[in-house]
XYZ file of C-alpha atoms in Angstrom:
438
model
C -27.827 31.238 0.400
C -26.109 30.705 -2.936
C -22.625 30.810 -1.441
C -23.438 28.489 1.478
C -24.985 25.822 -0.738
C -22.405 25.693 -3.445
C -19.343 26.177 -1.251
C -20.530 23.064 0.632
C -20.952 21.055 -2.546
C -17.649 22.228 -3.967
C -15.857 20.493 -1.060
C -16.893 17.198 -2.600
C -16.164 18.100 -6.230
C -12.595 16.944 -6.771
C -10.838 17.634 -10.074
C -7.079 17.191 -9.912
C -5.244 18.642 -12.923
C -1.596 19.450 -13.499
C 0.132 22.684 -14.359
C 1.125 23.658 -17.860
C 4.793 23.387 -16.919
C 5.813 19.821 -16.184
C 6.219 19.024 -12.498
C 9.479 17.221 -11.808
C 9.587 14.889 -8.828
C 11.533 12.037 -7.307
C 9.817 9.195 -5.487
C 11.090 6.213 -3.543
C 10.241 3.976 -0.546
C 11.827 3.739 2.870
C 12.447 0.278 4.306
C 9.362 0.632 6.541
C 7.112 1.136 3.491
C 6.697 4.917 3.681
C 6.471 6.297 0.158
C 8.372 9.553 -0.319
C 7.884 12.135 -3.081
C 10.208 15.139 -3.434
C 9.614 18.167 -5.658
C 12.212 20.921 -5.902
C 11.024 24.455 -6.701
C 13.412 27.290 -5.875
C 11.202 30.097 -7.158
C 10.359 31.122 -3.582
C 11.934 30.319 -0.177
C 9.048 28.172 1.042
C 8.550 24.478 1.669
C 5.536 22.233 2.239
C 5.835 19.066 4.277
C 2.769 16.849 4.115
C 1.628 13.352 4.951
C -1.432 11.707 3.456
C -2.736 8.562 5.145
C -4.886 6.070 3.286
C -7.649 6.197 5.876
C -10.978 7.993 5.704
C -14.605 7.823 6.694
C -15.168 4.487 4.943
C -12.559 2.789 7.152
C -14.805 1.861 10.034
C -16.923 -0.848 11.562
C -20.658 -0.658 12.048
C -21.323 1.272 15.221
C -17.918 2.950 15.111
C -18.187 5.588 12.395
C -16.268 8.859 12.144
C -12.919 7.721 13.553
C -10.776 9.095 10.708
C -12.337 12.555 10.958
C -11.952 12.379 14.727
C -8.241 11.645 14.337
C -7.883 14.619 12.017
C -8.453 16.652 15.188
C -6.982 14.302 17.767
C -3.525 14.147 16.209
C -3.017 17.853 16.897
C -3.395 17.272 20.644
C 0.295 16.727 21.282
C 3.068 14.142 21.296
C 5.701 12.870 23.676
C 7.845 15.853 22.641
C 5.202 18.467 21.775
C 3.168 19.679 24.710
C -0.617 19.552 24.643
C -2.080 22.500 22.762
C 1.300 23.733 21.478
C 1.208 22.390 17.918
C -0.255 25.484 16.248
C 1.821 27.791 18.429
C 5.041 26.124 17.291
C 4.054 26.395 13.643
C 2.935 30.024 13.744
C 5.889 31.195 15.859
C 8.197 29.819 13.170
C 6.480 31.656 10.346
C 4.387 28.749 9.174
C 0.810 27.641 8.663
C -0.773 24.206 8.823
C -4.016 22.329 8.583
C -5.603 18.952 7.907
C -8.652 17.548 6.160
C -10.413 14.224 5.857
C -12.529 12.641 3.134
C -14.139 9.230 2.933
C -10.892 7.899 1.440
C -7.887 9.695 3.007
C -6.612 12.067 5.672
C -4.140 14.831 4.819
C -1.877 16.809 7.169
C 0.473 19.572 6.007
C 2.709 22.447 7.110
C 3.875 25.408 5.028
C 7.122 26.939 6.309
C 9.926 29.213 5.211
C 12.401 26.807 3.667
C 14.883 27.220 6.528
C 12.355 25.374 8.719
C 12.260 22.203 6.614
C 13.742 20.208 9.494
C 11.011 21.436 11.844
C 8.235 20.382 9.476
C 9.686 16.906 9.040
C 10.225 16.492 12.773
C 6.633 17.493 13.573
C 5.124 15.057 11.075
C 7.389 12.253 12.293
C 6.262 13.058 15.840
C 2.633 12.796 14.746
C 3.292 9.370 13.222
C 5.535 7.935 15.944
C 4.820 9.631 19.285
C 1.245 10.947 19.504
C -0.366 10.945 22.934
C -3.769 9.305 22.621
C -5.238 9.629 26.075
C -8.687 10.024 27.563
C -8.178 13.730 28.190
C -7.460 14.418 24.519
C -10.323 12.190 23.375
C -12.762 14.050 25.627
C -11.521 17.441 24.448
C -11.772 16.604 20.758
C -15.148 14.946 21.243
C -16.526 18.368 22.153
C -14.687 20.003 19.243
C -16.187 17.534 16.768
C -19.669 17.987 18.222
C -19.409 21.743 17.733
C -18.216 21.245 14.150
C -21.172 18.974 13.448
C -23.570 21.565 14.807
C -22.062 24.408 12.800
C -21.419 22.709 9.458
C -24.247 20.195 9.261
C -26.936 20.255 11.945
C -27.521 24.026 11.942
C -26.444 24.948 8.424
C -29.048 25.453 5.664
C -28.781 22.581 3.169
C -25.937 21.185 5.280
C -27.333 17.653 4.948
C -27.433 17.524 1.134
C -24.489 15.155 0.738
C -25.742 12.958 3.582
C -29.169 12.803 1.937
C -27.568 11.669 -1.312
C -25.207 9.143 0.268
C -27.828 7.346 2.361
C -30.036 6.890 -0.715
C -27.444 6.126 -3.407
C -25.565 3.606 -1.251
C -27.101 0.826 0.813
C -24.140 -1.473 1.628
C -20.880 0.391 1.131
C -19.635 2.565 4.035
C -20.155 5.599 1.800
C -23.778 5.403 2.939
C -22.795 6.972 6.273
C -21.439 10.510 6.833
C -17.697 10.981 6.638
C -17.865 12.673 10.052
C -19.751 9.708 11.498
C -22.437 9.674 14.162
C -21.818 11.215 17.544
C -23.361 8.279 19.378
C -20.622 6.067 17.868
C -17.845 8.369 19.044
C -19.453 8.729 22.485
C -19.595 4.949 22.855
C -16.019 4.256 21.706
C -13.425 3.299 24.299
C -9.922 4.699 24.587
C -8.564 1.281 23.620
C -10.582 1.381 20.387
C -9.110 4.762 19.468
C -5.616 3.537 20.232
C -6.176 0.412 18.166
C -7.441 2.487 15.225
C -4.281 4.592 15.275
C -2.042 1.531 15.436
C -3.796 0.006 12.424
C -3.997 2.942 10.012
C -1.436 5.630 10.917
C 1.614 3.651 9.927
C 4.327 4.448 7.375
C 3.293 1.724 4.922
C -0.196 3.267 4.758
C 1.042 6.781 3.992
C 2.895 9.023 1.577
C 5.227 11.846 2.621
C 5.585 14.747 0.185
C 8.164 17.507 0.533
C 7.861 20.277 -2.049
C 9.542 23.647 -2.487
C 12.936 25.213 -1.921
C 14.865 22.103 -0.904
C 18.134 20.338 -1.593
C 17.298 16.772 -2.578
C 20.222 14.955 -0.939
C 19.906 16.883 2.325
C 16.144 16.293 2.417
C 16.558 12.576 1.826
C 18.991 12.403 4.759
C 16.564 14.251 7.072
C 13.696 11.997 6.019
C 15.715 8.882 6.750
C 16.707 10.262 10.160
C 13.177 11.210 11.226
C 10.985 8.619 9.521
C 13.298 5.655 8.956
C 13.097 4.363 12.580
C 9.280 4.304 12.623
C 8.114 0.659 12.677
C 6.194 -0.732 9.738
C 2.565 -1.590 10.450
C 0.594 -4.709 9.597
C -0.840 -4.909 6.102
C -4.358 -3.497 5.870
C -7.035 -5.673 4.311
C -10.013 -3.804 2.831
C -13.025 -5.758 1.672
C -15.957 -3.385 1.233
C -19.306 -4.727 -0.003
C -20.275 -4.062 -3.605
C -23.459 -2.199 -4.439
C -26.130 -3.675 -6.686
C -26.932 -1.479 -9.708
C -29.859 0.914 -9.431
C -32.286 -0.264 -12.104
C -35.516 1.460 -11.093
C -36.107 5.097 -10.218
C -36.228 5.739 -6.478
C -38.334 8.589 -5.076
C -37.793 9.737 -1.507
C -37.879 12.742 0.836
C -35.382 14.304 3.214
C -36.246 16.951 5.818
C -34.024 19.839 6.921
C -35.074 22.014 9.868
C -32.830 24.875 8.693
C -34.453 25.709 5.348
C -37.575 27.424 4.077
C -37.122 26.840 0.347
C -37.339 23.191 -0.725
C -34.789 21.740 -3.110
C -34.680 18.991 -5.706
C -31.823 16.508 -5.894
C -31.373 14.052 -8.756
C -28.629 11.563 -7.848
C -26.955 8.713 -9.729
C -24.277 6.219 -8.658
C -21.103 6.523 -10.726
C -17.637 4.893 -10.861
C -14.651 5.800 -8.696
C -12.578 8.816 -9.673
C -9.749 6.820 -11.231
C -12.127 5.347 -13.828
C -11.970 7.068 -17.212
C -15.751 7.480 -17.177
C -15.410 9.697 -14.092
C -13.393 12.165 -16.154
C -16.141 12.222 -18.753
C -18.739 12.854 -16.052
C -16.675 15.828 -14.871
C -16.966 17.258 -18.361
C -20.712 16.640 -18.440
C -21.036 18.525 -15.150
C -19.251 21.519 -16.648
C -21.384 21.341 -19.775
C -24.597 21.351 -17.737
C -23.890 23.907 -15.025
C -20.445 25.542 -15.095
C -21.067 29.239 -15.686
C -24.003 31.346 -16.785
C -23.869 30.062 -20.356
C -24.126 26.406 -19.283
C -27.227 24.524 -20.390
C -29.074 24.135 -17.089
C -28.232 27.577 -15.746
C -29.194 29.438 -18.911
C -32.429 27.501 -19.313
C -33.753 27.336 -15.745
C -32.279 30.440 -14.123
C -32.000 32.996 -16.915
C -34.488 32.079 -19.638
C -37.383 30.279 -17.953
C -36.828 31.721 -14.480
C -37.825 28.485 -12.780
C -34.814 28.116 -10.484
C -32.891 30.295 -8.058
C -29.854 28.069 -8.488
C -28.946 24.906 -10.328
C -25.789 22.805 -10.251
C -24.506 19.454 -11.496
C -21.689 17.798 -9.533
C -19.715 14.605 -9.892
C -18.947 13.762 -6.252
C -15.671 11.905 -6.679
C -14.625 9.084 -4.365
C -12.239 6.152 -4.584
C -14.632 3.206 -4.827
C -17.820 4.801 -6.168
C -18.906 8.292 -7.058
C -22.282 9.999 -6.880
C -23.472 12.349 -9.599
C -26.050 14.845 -8.443
C -28.050 17.726 -9.854
C -29.211 20.167 -7.186
C -31.877 22.787 -7.857
C -33.678 25.480 -5.861
C -37.076 26.386 -7.390
C -38.057 29.998 -7.973
C -41.469 31.271 -6.919
C -44.266 28.776 -7.449
C -42.202 26.369 -9.537
C -42.889 22.813 -8.376
C -40.085 20.362 -7.696
C -41.681 18.000 -10.220
C -41.362 20.725 -12.847
C -37.665 21.110 -12.114
C -37.226 17.341 -12.387
C -38.827 17.306 -15.845
C -36.731 20.218 -17.103
C -33.486 18.758 -15.764
C -34.184 15.378 -17.325
C -34.847 17.070 -20.661
C -31.345 18.534 -20.719
C -29.701 15.298 -19.591
C -31.681 13.430 -22.254
C -30.249 15.801 -24.861
C -26.748 14.706 -23.800
C -27.780 11.048 -23.980
C -29.497 11.294 -27.352
C -27.322 13.601 -29.421
C -23.765 14.889 -29.666
C -23.030 18.189 -28.019
C -22.183 20.922 -30.503
C -18.636 21.462 -31.735
C -18.738 24.934 -30.196
C -19.736 23.592 -26.763
C -17.101 20.890 -27.051
C -14.371 23.442 -27.769
C -15.588 25.525 -24.836
C -15.279 22.488 -22.539
C -11.767 21.783 -23.733
C -10.804 25.401 -23.085
C -12.278 25.239 -19.573
C -10.270 22.152 -18.661
C -7.113 23.561 -20.260
C -7.528 26.639 -18.050
C -7.977 24.448 -14.967
C -4.897 22.501 -16.014
C -2.816 25.662 -16.218
C -3.981 27.103 -12.884
C -4.561 24.158 -10.565
C -1.002 23.570 -9.320
C 0.045 27.203 -9.153
C 1.537 26.897 -5.652
C 4.007 24.607 -3.948
C 1.363 23.494 -1.452
C -1.043 22.687 -4.285
C 1.578 20.585 -6.033
C 2.283 18.717 -2.784
C -1.393 17.847 -2.366
C -1.712 16.711 -5.972
C 1.386 14.513 -5.791
C 0.119 12.831 -2.626
C -3.354 12.298 -4.084
C -2.228 10.879 -7.413
C 0.109 8.398 -5.742
C -2.063 7.272 -2.841
C -5.528 7.199 -4.422
C -4.933 6.925 -8.168
C -1.826 4.748 -7.979
C -0.023 6.884 -10.588
C 2.008 9.923 -9.535
C 2.693 10.747 -13.199
C -0.921 11.872 -13.534
C 0.165 15.266 -12.226
C 1.607 15.795 -15.707
C -0.555 13.454 -17.751
C -4.137 13.791 -16.501
C -4.921 16.679 -18.844
C -4.251 14.302 -21.741
C -7.212 12.218 -20.588
C -9.510 15.233 -20.858
C -8.022 16.165 -24.237
C -8.755 12.672 -25.542
C -12.445 12.634 -24.548
C -14.638 12.920 -27.640
C -18.188 14.148 -28.156
C -19.178 10.552 -28.869
C -17.741 9.416 -25.544
C -19.673 12.115 -23.686
C -22.903 10.785 -25.195
C -21.918 7.181 -24.422
C -21.113 7.858 -20.758
C -24.335 9.841 -20.260
C -26.247 6.807 -21.541
C -24.266 4.510 -19.282
C -24.907 6.308 -15.979
C -27.525 9.073 -16.291
C -30.746 7.339 -17.287
C -34.049 7.921 -15.427
C -34.193 4.325 -14.181
C -30.773 4.792 -12.543
C -31.604 7.878 -10.536
C -32.722 8.725 -7.035
C -35.056 11.728 -6.858
C -34.907 13.392 -3.445
C -37.373 16.081 -2.431
C -35.282 18.029 0.082
C -37.917 19.679 2.239
C -38.322 21.988 5.240
C -39.419 20.199 8.364
C -43.071 20.704 9.240
C -43.590 24.069 10.885
C -40.499 25.701 9.381
């Protein structure tokens, strides 16, 4: 149970730090607006080619949710020059691996190859951008794939609806209120023309970044990129105008029912700023202070000392426009959810009302230094970080400079940010309960 709950939540806990050794890169734009980032690393004969599109779950219309996640699957169907169902076969038969993932804010595709297959990786991603076949047969096939994923990861998974429960209660206007994967009735109702129109709008070079990292020659790679991606037409400019949320000023109490659980859970949730905001970095540190490791405040108090919780965790769910800070707890034995709520608030109040100790502060700094050293330990990790910092943060240099933000956060700032976002009148308390009869 522990692993299933917290592996799910960790998917939404995004902390992007740089390596201790500075990451060198070159970036430039093609004439069609595609942003290109190159990173040379000859320590191993491998190369990552990746494309991140600025399109995610929030890019939808009412009644047409889940398109970006759907396209994560659909764009592996095949192209004018790659036969249906052959994408993964081509990659694996050439010694490579590949995958894709979608959040509310972006979609990321990548291939890892031996460096002598750089040309193949670039060709495949250019094919995905220029020549995908979006037909009814592929739509029908992937519709069933997505339905099965929904059943396995959300509908039939214990605590699989935690993030959805938070989102629908923390947000009321912004598209973040709906699941990233969307609703199946929306996908069932969508026409082929709507899918084709969605691709034409969002999967264009001027809404993407191409990253090539690893054992490459810069001049040769630039020439290949121009050959494969230069002819792709530029798309129309994308206008995003998402509604703003009103502040939460009074505590909200609600319930959410999950047919797959027997042990109820408590969720305290707060709306927070987008991940590029400095306060979001401070909230990441508060999360670590409260629940990262067995010596953290909430874990030691509720799990080890008072034995009131099976598990406890604080998470800053990072997103581009808004975040959601949540504390998730499973009660032990006869402990009531109300009791957990009181104990959790007591620890958060301590952060609001007094400075954390110098010892705890030094421990936090050491934790983030360690993350900084280890996070970009692979070429593929560096590629993902470069794409993310450019596309979502608007500053590729953060791959080398973000750790300085954490270093500059003071104990006083931690207290200030806790007071700004984590007050009782700003929270949503969700009793996450078994359905009747479970």
